[in-house]
XYZ file of C-alpha atoms in Angstrom:
531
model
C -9.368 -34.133 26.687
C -8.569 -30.402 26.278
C -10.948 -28.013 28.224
C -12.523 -24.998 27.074
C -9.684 -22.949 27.930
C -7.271 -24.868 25.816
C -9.686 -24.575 22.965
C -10.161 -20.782 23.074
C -6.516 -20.427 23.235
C -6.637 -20.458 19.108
C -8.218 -17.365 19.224
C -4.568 -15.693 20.391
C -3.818 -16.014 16.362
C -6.876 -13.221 15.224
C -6.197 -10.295 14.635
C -9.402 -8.011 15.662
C -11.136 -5.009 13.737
C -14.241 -3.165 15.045
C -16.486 0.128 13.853
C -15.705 3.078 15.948
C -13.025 6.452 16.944
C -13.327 5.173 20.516
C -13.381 1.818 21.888
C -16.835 -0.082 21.468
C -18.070 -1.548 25.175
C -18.212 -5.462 23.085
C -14.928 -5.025 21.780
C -13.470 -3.930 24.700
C -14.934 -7.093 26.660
C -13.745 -9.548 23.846
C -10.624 -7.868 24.427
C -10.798 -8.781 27.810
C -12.339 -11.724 28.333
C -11.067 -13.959 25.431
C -7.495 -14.163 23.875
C -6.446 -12.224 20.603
C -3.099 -11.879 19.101
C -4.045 -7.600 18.681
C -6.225 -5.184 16.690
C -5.972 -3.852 12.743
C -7.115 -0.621 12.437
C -8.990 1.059 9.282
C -8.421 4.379 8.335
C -11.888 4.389 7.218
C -13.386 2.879 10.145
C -10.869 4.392 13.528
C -9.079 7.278 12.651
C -10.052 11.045 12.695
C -6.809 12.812 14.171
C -3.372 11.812 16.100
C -4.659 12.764 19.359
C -7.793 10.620 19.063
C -5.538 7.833 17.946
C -3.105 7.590 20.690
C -5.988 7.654 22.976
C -7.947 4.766 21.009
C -4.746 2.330 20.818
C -4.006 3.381 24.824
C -7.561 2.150 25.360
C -7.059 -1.045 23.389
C -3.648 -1.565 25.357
C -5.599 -1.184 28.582
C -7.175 -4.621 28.209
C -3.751 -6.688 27.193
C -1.743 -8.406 30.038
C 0.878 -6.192 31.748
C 3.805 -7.897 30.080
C 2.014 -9.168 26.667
C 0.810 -5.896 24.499
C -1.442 -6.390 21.914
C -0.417 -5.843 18.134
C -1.779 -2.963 16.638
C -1.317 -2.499 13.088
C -2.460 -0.622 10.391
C -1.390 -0.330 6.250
C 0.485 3.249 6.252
C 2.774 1.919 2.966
C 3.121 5.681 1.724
C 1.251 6.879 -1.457
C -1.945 5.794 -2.025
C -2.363 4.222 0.667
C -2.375 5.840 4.222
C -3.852 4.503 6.896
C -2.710 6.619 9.799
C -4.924 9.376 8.743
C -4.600 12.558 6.513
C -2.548 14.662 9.830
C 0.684 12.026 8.723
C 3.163 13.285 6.818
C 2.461 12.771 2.726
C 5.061 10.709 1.740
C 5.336 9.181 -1.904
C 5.317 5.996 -1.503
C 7.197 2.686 -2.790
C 7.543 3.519 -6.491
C 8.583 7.200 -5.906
C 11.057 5.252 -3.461
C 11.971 3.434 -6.587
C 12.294 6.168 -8.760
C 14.934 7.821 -6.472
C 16.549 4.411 -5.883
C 18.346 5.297 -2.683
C 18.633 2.695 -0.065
C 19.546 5.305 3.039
C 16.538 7.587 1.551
C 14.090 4.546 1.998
C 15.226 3.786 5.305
C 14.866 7.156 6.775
C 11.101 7.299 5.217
C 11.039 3.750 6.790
C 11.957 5.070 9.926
C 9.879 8.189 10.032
C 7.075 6.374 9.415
C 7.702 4.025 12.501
C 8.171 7.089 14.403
C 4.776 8.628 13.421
C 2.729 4.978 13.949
C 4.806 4.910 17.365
C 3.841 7.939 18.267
C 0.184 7.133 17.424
C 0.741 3.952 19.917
C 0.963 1.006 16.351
C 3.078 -1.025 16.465
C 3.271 -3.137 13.337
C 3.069 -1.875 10.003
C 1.312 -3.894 6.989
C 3.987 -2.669 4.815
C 6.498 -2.948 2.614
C 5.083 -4.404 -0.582
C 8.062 -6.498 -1.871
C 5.579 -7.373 -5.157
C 7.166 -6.442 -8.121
C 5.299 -4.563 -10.698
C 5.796 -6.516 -13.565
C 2.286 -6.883 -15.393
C 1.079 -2.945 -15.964
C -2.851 -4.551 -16.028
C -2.278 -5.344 -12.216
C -4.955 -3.362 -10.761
C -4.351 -4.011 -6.938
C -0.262 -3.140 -7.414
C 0.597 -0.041 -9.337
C 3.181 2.460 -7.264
C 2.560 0.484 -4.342
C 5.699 -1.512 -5.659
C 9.493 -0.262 -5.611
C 9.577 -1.409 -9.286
C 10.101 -4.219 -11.852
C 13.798 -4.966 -10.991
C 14.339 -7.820 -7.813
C 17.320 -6.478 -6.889
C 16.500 -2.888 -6.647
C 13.403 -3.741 -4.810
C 15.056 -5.699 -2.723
C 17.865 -3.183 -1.346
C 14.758 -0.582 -1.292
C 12.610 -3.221 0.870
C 15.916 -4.248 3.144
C 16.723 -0.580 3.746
C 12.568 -0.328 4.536
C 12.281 -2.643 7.164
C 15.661 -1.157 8.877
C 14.278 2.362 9.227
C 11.076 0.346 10.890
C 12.498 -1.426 13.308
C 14.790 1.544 13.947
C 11.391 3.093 15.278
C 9.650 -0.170 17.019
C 7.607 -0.748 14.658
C 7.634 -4.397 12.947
C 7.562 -4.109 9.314
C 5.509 -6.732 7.263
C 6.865 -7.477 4.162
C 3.669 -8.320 1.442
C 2.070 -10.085 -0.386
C 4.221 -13.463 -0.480
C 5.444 -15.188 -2.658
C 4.249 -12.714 -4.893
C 1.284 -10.716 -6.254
C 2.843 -8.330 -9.297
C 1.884 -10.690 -12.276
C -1.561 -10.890 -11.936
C -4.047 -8.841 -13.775
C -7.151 -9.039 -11.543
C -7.565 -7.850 -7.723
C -7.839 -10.569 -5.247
C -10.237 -7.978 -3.189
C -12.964 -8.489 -6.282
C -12.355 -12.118 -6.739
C -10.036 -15.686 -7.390
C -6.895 -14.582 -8.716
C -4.139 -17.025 -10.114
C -0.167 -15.777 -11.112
C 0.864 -17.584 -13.896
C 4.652 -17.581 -13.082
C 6.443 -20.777 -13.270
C 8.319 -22.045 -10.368
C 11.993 -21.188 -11.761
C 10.546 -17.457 -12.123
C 9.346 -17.917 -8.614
C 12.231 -18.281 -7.059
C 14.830 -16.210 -8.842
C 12.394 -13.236 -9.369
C 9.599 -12.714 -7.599
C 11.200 -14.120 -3.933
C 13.894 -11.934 -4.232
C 12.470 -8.820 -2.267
C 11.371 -11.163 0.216
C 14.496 -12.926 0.932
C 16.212 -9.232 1.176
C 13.439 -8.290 3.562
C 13.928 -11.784 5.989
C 17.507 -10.920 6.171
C 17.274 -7.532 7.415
C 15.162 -8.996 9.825
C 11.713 -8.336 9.165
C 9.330 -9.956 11.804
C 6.125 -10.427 9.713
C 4.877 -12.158 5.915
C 1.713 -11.417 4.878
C 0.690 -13.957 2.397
C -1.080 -13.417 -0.249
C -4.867 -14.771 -1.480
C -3.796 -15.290 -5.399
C -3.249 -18.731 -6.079
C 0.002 -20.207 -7.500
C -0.205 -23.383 -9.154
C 3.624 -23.539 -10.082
C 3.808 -24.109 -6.198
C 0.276 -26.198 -4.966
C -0.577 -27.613 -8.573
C -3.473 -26.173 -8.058
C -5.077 -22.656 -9.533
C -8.181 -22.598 -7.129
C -6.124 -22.936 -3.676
C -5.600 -19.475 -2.386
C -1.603 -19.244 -1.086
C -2.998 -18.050 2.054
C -4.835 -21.746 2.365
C -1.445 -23.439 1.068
C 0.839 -25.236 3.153
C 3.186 -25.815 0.329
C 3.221 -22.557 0.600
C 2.720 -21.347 3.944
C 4.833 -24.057 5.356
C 6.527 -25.394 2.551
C 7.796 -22.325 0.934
C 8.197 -19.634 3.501
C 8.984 -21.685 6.359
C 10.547 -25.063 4.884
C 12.503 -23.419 1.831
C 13.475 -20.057 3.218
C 13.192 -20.378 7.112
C 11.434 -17.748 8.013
C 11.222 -17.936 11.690
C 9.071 -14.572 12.150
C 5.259 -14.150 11.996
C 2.886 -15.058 9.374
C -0.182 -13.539 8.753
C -3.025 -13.867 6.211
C -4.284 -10.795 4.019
C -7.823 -9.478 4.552
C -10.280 -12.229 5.163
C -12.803 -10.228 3.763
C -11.552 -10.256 0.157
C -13.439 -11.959 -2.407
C -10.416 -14.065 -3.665
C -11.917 -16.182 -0.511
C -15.158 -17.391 0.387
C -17.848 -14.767 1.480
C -20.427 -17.126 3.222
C -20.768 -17.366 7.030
C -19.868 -20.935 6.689
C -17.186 -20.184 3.828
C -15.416 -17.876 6.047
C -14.870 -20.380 9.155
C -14.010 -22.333 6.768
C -11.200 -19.953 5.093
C -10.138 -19.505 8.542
C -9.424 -23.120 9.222
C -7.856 -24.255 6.311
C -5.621 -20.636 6.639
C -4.441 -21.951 10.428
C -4.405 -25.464 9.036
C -1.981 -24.561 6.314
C 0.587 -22.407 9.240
C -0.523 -19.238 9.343
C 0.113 -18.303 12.693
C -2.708 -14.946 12.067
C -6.166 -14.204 10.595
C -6.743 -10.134 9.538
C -9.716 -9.328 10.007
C -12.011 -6.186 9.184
C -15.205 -4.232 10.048
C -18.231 -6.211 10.014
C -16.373 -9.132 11.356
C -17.243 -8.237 15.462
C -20.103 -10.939 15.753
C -18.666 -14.354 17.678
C -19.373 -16.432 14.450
C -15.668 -17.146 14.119
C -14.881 -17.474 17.263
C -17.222 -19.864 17.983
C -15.853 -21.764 15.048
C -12.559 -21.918 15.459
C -13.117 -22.707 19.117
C -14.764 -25.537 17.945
C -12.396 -26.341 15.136
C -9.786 -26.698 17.834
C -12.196 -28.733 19.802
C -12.408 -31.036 17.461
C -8.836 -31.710 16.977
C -8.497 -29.992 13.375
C -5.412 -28.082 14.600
C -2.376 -29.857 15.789
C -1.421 -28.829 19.347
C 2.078 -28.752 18.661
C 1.523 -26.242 15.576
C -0.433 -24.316 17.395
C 1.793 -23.983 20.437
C 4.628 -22.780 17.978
C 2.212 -19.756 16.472
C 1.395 -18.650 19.463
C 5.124 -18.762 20.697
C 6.396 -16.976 17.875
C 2.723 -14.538 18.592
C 4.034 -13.515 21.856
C 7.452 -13.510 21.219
C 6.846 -10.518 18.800
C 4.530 -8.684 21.249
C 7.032 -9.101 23.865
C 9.661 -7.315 21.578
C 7.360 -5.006 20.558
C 7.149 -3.914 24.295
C 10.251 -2.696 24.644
C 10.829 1.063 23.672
C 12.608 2.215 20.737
C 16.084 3.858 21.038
C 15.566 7.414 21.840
C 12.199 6.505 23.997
C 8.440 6.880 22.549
C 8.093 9.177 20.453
C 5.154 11.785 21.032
C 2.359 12.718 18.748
C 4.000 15.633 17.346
C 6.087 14.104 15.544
C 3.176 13.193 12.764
C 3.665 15.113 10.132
C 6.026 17.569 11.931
C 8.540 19.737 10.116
C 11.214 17.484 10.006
C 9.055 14.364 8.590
C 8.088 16.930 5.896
C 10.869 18.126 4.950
C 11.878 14.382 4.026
C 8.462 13.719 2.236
C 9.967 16.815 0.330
C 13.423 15.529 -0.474
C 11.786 12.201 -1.598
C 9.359 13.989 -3.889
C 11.826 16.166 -5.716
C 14.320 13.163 -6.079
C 11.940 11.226 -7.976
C 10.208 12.867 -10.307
C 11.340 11.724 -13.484
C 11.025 13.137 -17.331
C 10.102 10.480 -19.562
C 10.985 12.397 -23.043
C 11.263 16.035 -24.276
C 11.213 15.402 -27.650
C 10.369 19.013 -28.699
C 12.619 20.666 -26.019
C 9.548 22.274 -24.123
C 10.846 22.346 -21.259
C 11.821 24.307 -18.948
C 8.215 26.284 -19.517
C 9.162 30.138 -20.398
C 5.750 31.359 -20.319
C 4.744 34.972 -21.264
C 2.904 36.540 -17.985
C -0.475 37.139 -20.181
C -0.131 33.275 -21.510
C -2.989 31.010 -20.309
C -2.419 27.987 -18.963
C -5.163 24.924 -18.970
C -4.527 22.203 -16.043
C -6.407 19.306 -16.052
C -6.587 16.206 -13.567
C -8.955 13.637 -12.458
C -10.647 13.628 -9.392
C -8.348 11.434 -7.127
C -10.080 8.389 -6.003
C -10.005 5.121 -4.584
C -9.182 2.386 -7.611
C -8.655 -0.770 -5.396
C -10.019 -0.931 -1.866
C -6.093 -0.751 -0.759
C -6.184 2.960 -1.081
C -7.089 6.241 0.061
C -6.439 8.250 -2.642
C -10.230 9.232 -2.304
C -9.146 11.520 0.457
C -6.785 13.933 -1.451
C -7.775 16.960 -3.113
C -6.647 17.531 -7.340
C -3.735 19.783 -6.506
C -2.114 19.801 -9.863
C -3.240 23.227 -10.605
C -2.267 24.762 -7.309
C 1.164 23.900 -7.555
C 1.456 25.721 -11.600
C 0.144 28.746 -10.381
C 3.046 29.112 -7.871
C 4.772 29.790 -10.892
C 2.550 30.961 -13.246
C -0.837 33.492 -11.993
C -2.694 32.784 -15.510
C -3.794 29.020 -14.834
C -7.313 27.572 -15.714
C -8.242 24.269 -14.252
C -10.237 21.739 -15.229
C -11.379 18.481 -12.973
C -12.406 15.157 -14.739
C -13.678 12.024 -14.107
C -11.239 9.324 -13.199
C -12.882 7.508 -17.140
C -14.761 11.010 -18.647
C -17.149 10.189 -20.916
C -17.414 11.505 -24.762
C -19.607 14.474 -23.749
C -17.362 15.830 -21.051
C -13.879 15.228 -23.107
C -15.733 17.548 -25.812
C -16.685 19.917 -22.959
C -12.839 20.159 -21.510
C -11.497 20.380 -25.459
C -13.442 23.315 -26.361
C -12.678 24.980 -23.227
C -8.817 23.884 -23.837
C -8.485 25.628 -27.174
C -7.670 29.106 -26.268
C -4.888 28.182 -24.114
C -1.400 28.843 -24.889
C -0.069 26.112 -22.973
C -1.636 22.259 -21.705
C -0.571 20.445 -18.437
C -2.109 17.006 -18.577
C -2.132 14.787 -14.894
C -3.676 11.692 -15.672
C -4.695 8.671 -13.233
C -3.962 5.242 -14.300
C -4.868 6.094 -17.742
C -3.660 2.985 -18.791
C -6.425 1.217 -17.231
C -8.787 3.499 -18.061
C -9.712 4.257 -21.886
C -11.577 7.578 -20.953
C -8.327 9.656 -20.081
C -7.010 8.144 -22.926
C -9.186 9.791 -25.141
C -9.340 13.455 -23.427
C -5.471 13.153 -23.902
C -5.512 12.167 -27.461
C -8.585 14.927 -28.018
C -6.512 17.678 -26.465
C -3.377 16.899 -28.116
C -4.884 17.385 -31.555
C -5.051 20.757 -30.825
C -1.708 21.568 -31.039
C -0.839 23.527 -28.447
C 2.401 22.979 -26.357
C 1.426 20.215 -23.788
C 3.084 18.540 -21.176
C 1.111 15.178 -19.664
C 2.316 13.732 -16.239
C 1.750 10.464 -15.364
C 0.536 10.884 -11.838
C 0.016 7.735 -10.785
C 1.622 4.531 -12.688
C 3.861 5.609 -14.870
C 2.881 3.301 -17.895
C 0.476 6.328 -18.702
C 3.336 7.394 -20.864
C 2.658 3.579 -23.276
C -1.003 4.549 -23.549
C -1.018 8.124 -25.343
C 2.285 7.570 -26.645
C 1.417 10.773 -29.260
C 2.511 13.060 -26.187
C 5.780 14.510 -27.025
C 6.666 15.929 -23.795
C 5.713 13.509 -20.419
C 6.798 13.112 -17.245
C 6.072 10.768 -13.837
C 5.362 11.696 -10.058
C 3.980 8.604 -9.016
C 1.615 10.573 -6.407
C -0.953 12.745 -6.836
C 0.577 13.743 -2.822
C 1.288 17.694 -2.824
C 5.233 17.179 -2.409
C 5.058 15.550 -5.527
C 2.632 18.026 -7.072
C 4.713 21.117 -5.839
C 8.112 19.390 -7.146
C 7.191 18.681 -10.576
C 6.085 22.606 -11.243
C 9.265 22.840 -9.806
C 10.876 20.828 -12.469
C 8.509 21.888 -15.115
C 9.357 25.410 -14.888
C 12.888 24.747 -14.445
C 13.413 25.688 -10.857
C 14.488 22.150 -9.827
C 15.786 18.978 -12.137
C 13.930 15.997 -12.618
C 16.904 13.309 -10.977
C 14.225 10.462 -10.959
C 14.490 7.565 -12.949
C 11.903 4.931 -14.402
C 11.872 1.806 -11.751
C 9.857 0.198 -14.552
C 9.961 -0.718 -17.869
C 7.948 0.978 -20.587
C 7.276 0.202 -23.985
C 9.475 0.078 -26.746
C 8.283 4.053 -27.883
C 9.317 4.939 -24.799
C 13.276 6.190 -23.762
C 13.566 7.071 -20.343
C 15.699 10.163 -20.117
């Protein structure tokens, strides 16, 4: 019979979360009393500024065994969603990545992102998304994706995960086998892609397979279920051994990590019991690591899973080969990156801005002209009307919430007669009146909208404000399938980031000071010519 020690040794495959800038007295003593594979950290929840950071992961480092470091990860993807904090540098993100479609461009934003989470003392980065954005409903996906097309993602996601390891940082591609053709979020609730196995395999694996062979050491799976793999539409993939083992291990030999998504998403159970439970059946099926959140500090689990292992649910030679391939990575992981460590001045320093720059003006694309209003030749007494939404969070992967509407900021570098105008992410009838009477005296209209496409309010102010006939340009600042849902807009273009680089390069480009190179890594409807 195993003894107590044996038992707890399951708890080397959680990866911890906790409340706090500094490093909570409990956590620290779980840290060093009982075994954990490393620590996720919440931008939310741990980060106020680069200094405080490195300080806060050297703390958690302080209670891991001299020649095992913890893993410390957090989701910095790019875009709208940046978990290092708002001091790192404002890159695009995947689909802007997309839109410029240059491999050695992705892999030095790959690699100065390492370099920044390096500097900040992470090591593993929940990132790249290799879903492919396929279903424009997908509420949890958006411009977190490259694009639509497996092959381009793939070389983007490949050339990715270099630039990471480049920088000591282990990339982790997400969310296997595959989360673009859904059209619910798996953080609200049970989820199921529809794809059959045949699309599977020769679409939707394709960015993964590209990311495996440029040797990315993590897979996050995935909570949607996928019954063209399990049969079943109620089994979570991150539950599945057909596809946990089966699939990624089995069929493509992955040899790396795997690790679950959030266990606090809805897509699982929510119940104290529920969750142990979750947590079994995820080990049971061959994950090799839980994620856990904020809220999750209590011993509940690991009392569970202690006794789970007690109990002889886990097999001891599975477990032996998670937590081989567990330490394995933290032992690589301890090693410095070529050059040395970077230091903390190298978040969101000139040089890493400079690139967010270049990656911004590459990608903004024009949609259609169709009246040849562009470039804008405005009259100095012309008024200009700028409206965007407030930027906010739409899925809980995202921290758009945190930026300030820009849009107008960046016209008025080129034009001093701007008015702006700041809606609600879905404005209601009386405040789309309220922005159209205010709208009519302008000479010219620059529409940003959010996700319109998903959200029937900015529909409507753009329909209202085109019937005024005035010159108007709408931007798609988020997804670009804005452009399919007010497809009465004559002149419309895409930044895929409501970031400033991206704001600043398409006045740029709208006032003829720059091109737009970019080009649609999606397809739109049939209304629609990309340009």
């Amino acid at each position: 019979m195993r003894d107590r020690g044996d038992d707890e040794a399951v708890l080397g495959q959680l990866m911890l979360a906790f409340d706090g800038t500094t490093l909570p007295e409990p956590m620290a003593r779980r840290l060093h009393d009982r075994p954990a594979a490393g620590v996720t950290l919440f931008r939310h929840a741990n980060v106020d500024d680069p200094g405080q950071l490195r300080e806060l992961t050297g703390a958690i480092q302080g209670h891991a065994p001299a020649d095992l470091p913890f893993l410390i990860a957090v989701d910095q993807e790019g875009g709208q969603l940046a978990g290092l904090g708002a001091a790192s540098t404002p890159f695009a993100g995947a689909m802007a990545l997309g839109a410029a479609g240059d491999a050695d461009l992705a892999q030095r934003v790959g690699a100065a992102i390492g370099r920044e989470l390096r500097a900040a003392g992470v090591n593993v980065n929940y990132a790249p998304v290799c879903d492919l954005a396929t279903h424009p409903a997908n509420p949890g996906l958006g411009v977190r994706a490259f694009g639509d097309d497996p092959e381009r993602a793939a070389e983007l996601v490949a050339a990715f995960v270099r630039g990471s390891a480049a920088s000591g940082v282990a990339a982790t591609l997400k969310h296997f086998p595959g989360m673009g053709d859904i059209s619910a979020d798996t953080h609200h609730g049970s989820v199921e892609t529809r794809v059959d196995a045949e699309v599977l395999r020769a679409r939707e694996l394709v960015p993964f397979r590209a990311g495996m062979a440029a040797g990315a050491p993590m897979v996050m799976c995935g909570h949607a279920a996928v019954a063209a793999v399990t049969g079943r539409a109620d089994l979570p993939a991150t539950l599945a051994a057909p596809i946990v083992t089966g699939l990624l291990r089995e069929e493509l030999g992955f040899r790396g990590v795997s690790i679950s998504d959030a266990l606090n998403m809805r897509a699982l159970a929510q119940t104290e019991g529920g969750r142990a439970i979750e947590a079994i059946a995820g080990l049971r099926a061959g994950l090799d690591l839980l994620l856990l959140t904020t809220g999750d500090e209590d011993s509940a689990l690991d009392e569970a899973l202690v006794l789970a292992a007690r109990r002889g649910l886990f097999t001891a030679d599975g477990m032996a080969a998670s937590l081989a391939r567990v330490a394995a990575l933290r032992r690589t992981l301890s090693a410095s990156p070529a050059g040395g460590e970077p230091d903390v001045s190298v978040i969101g320093s000139a040089a890493h801005r400079e690139l967010a720059d270049e990656l911004a003006r590459r990608s903004i694309t024009l949609v259609r002209d169709e009246g040849n209003l562009l470039p804008l030749r405005l009259d100095p007494a012309a008024e200009a009307f700028v409206v965007m939404p407030q930027p906010a969070d739409l899925t809980p992967a995202d921290t758009s919430s945190t930026v300030a509407p820009g849009l107008a900021d960046a016209i008025r570098r080129h034009h001093p007669r701007v008015t702006a105008h700041i809606v609600a992410q879905n404005p209601d009838e009386a405040e789309i009146a309220a922005v159209r009477a205010t709208a009519a005296a302008a000479d010219v209209l620059v529409i940003g909208t959010i996700s319109a496409s998903l959200q029937p309010g900015q529909v409507a102010l753009v329909e209202s404000l085109l019937t005024l006939g005035r010159p108007t340009v709408t931007v798609a600042l988020r997804t670009p399938w804005d452009a399919d849902a007010y497809p009465g807009s004559t002149t419309h273009a895409c930044t895929y980031s409501v970031l400033e680089p991206s704001l600043m390069a398409l006045a740029d480009a709208l006032f003829g000071r720059a091109p737009f190179p970019g080009h649609l890594p999606v397809q739109l409807g049939a209304t629609v010519a990309s340009r």
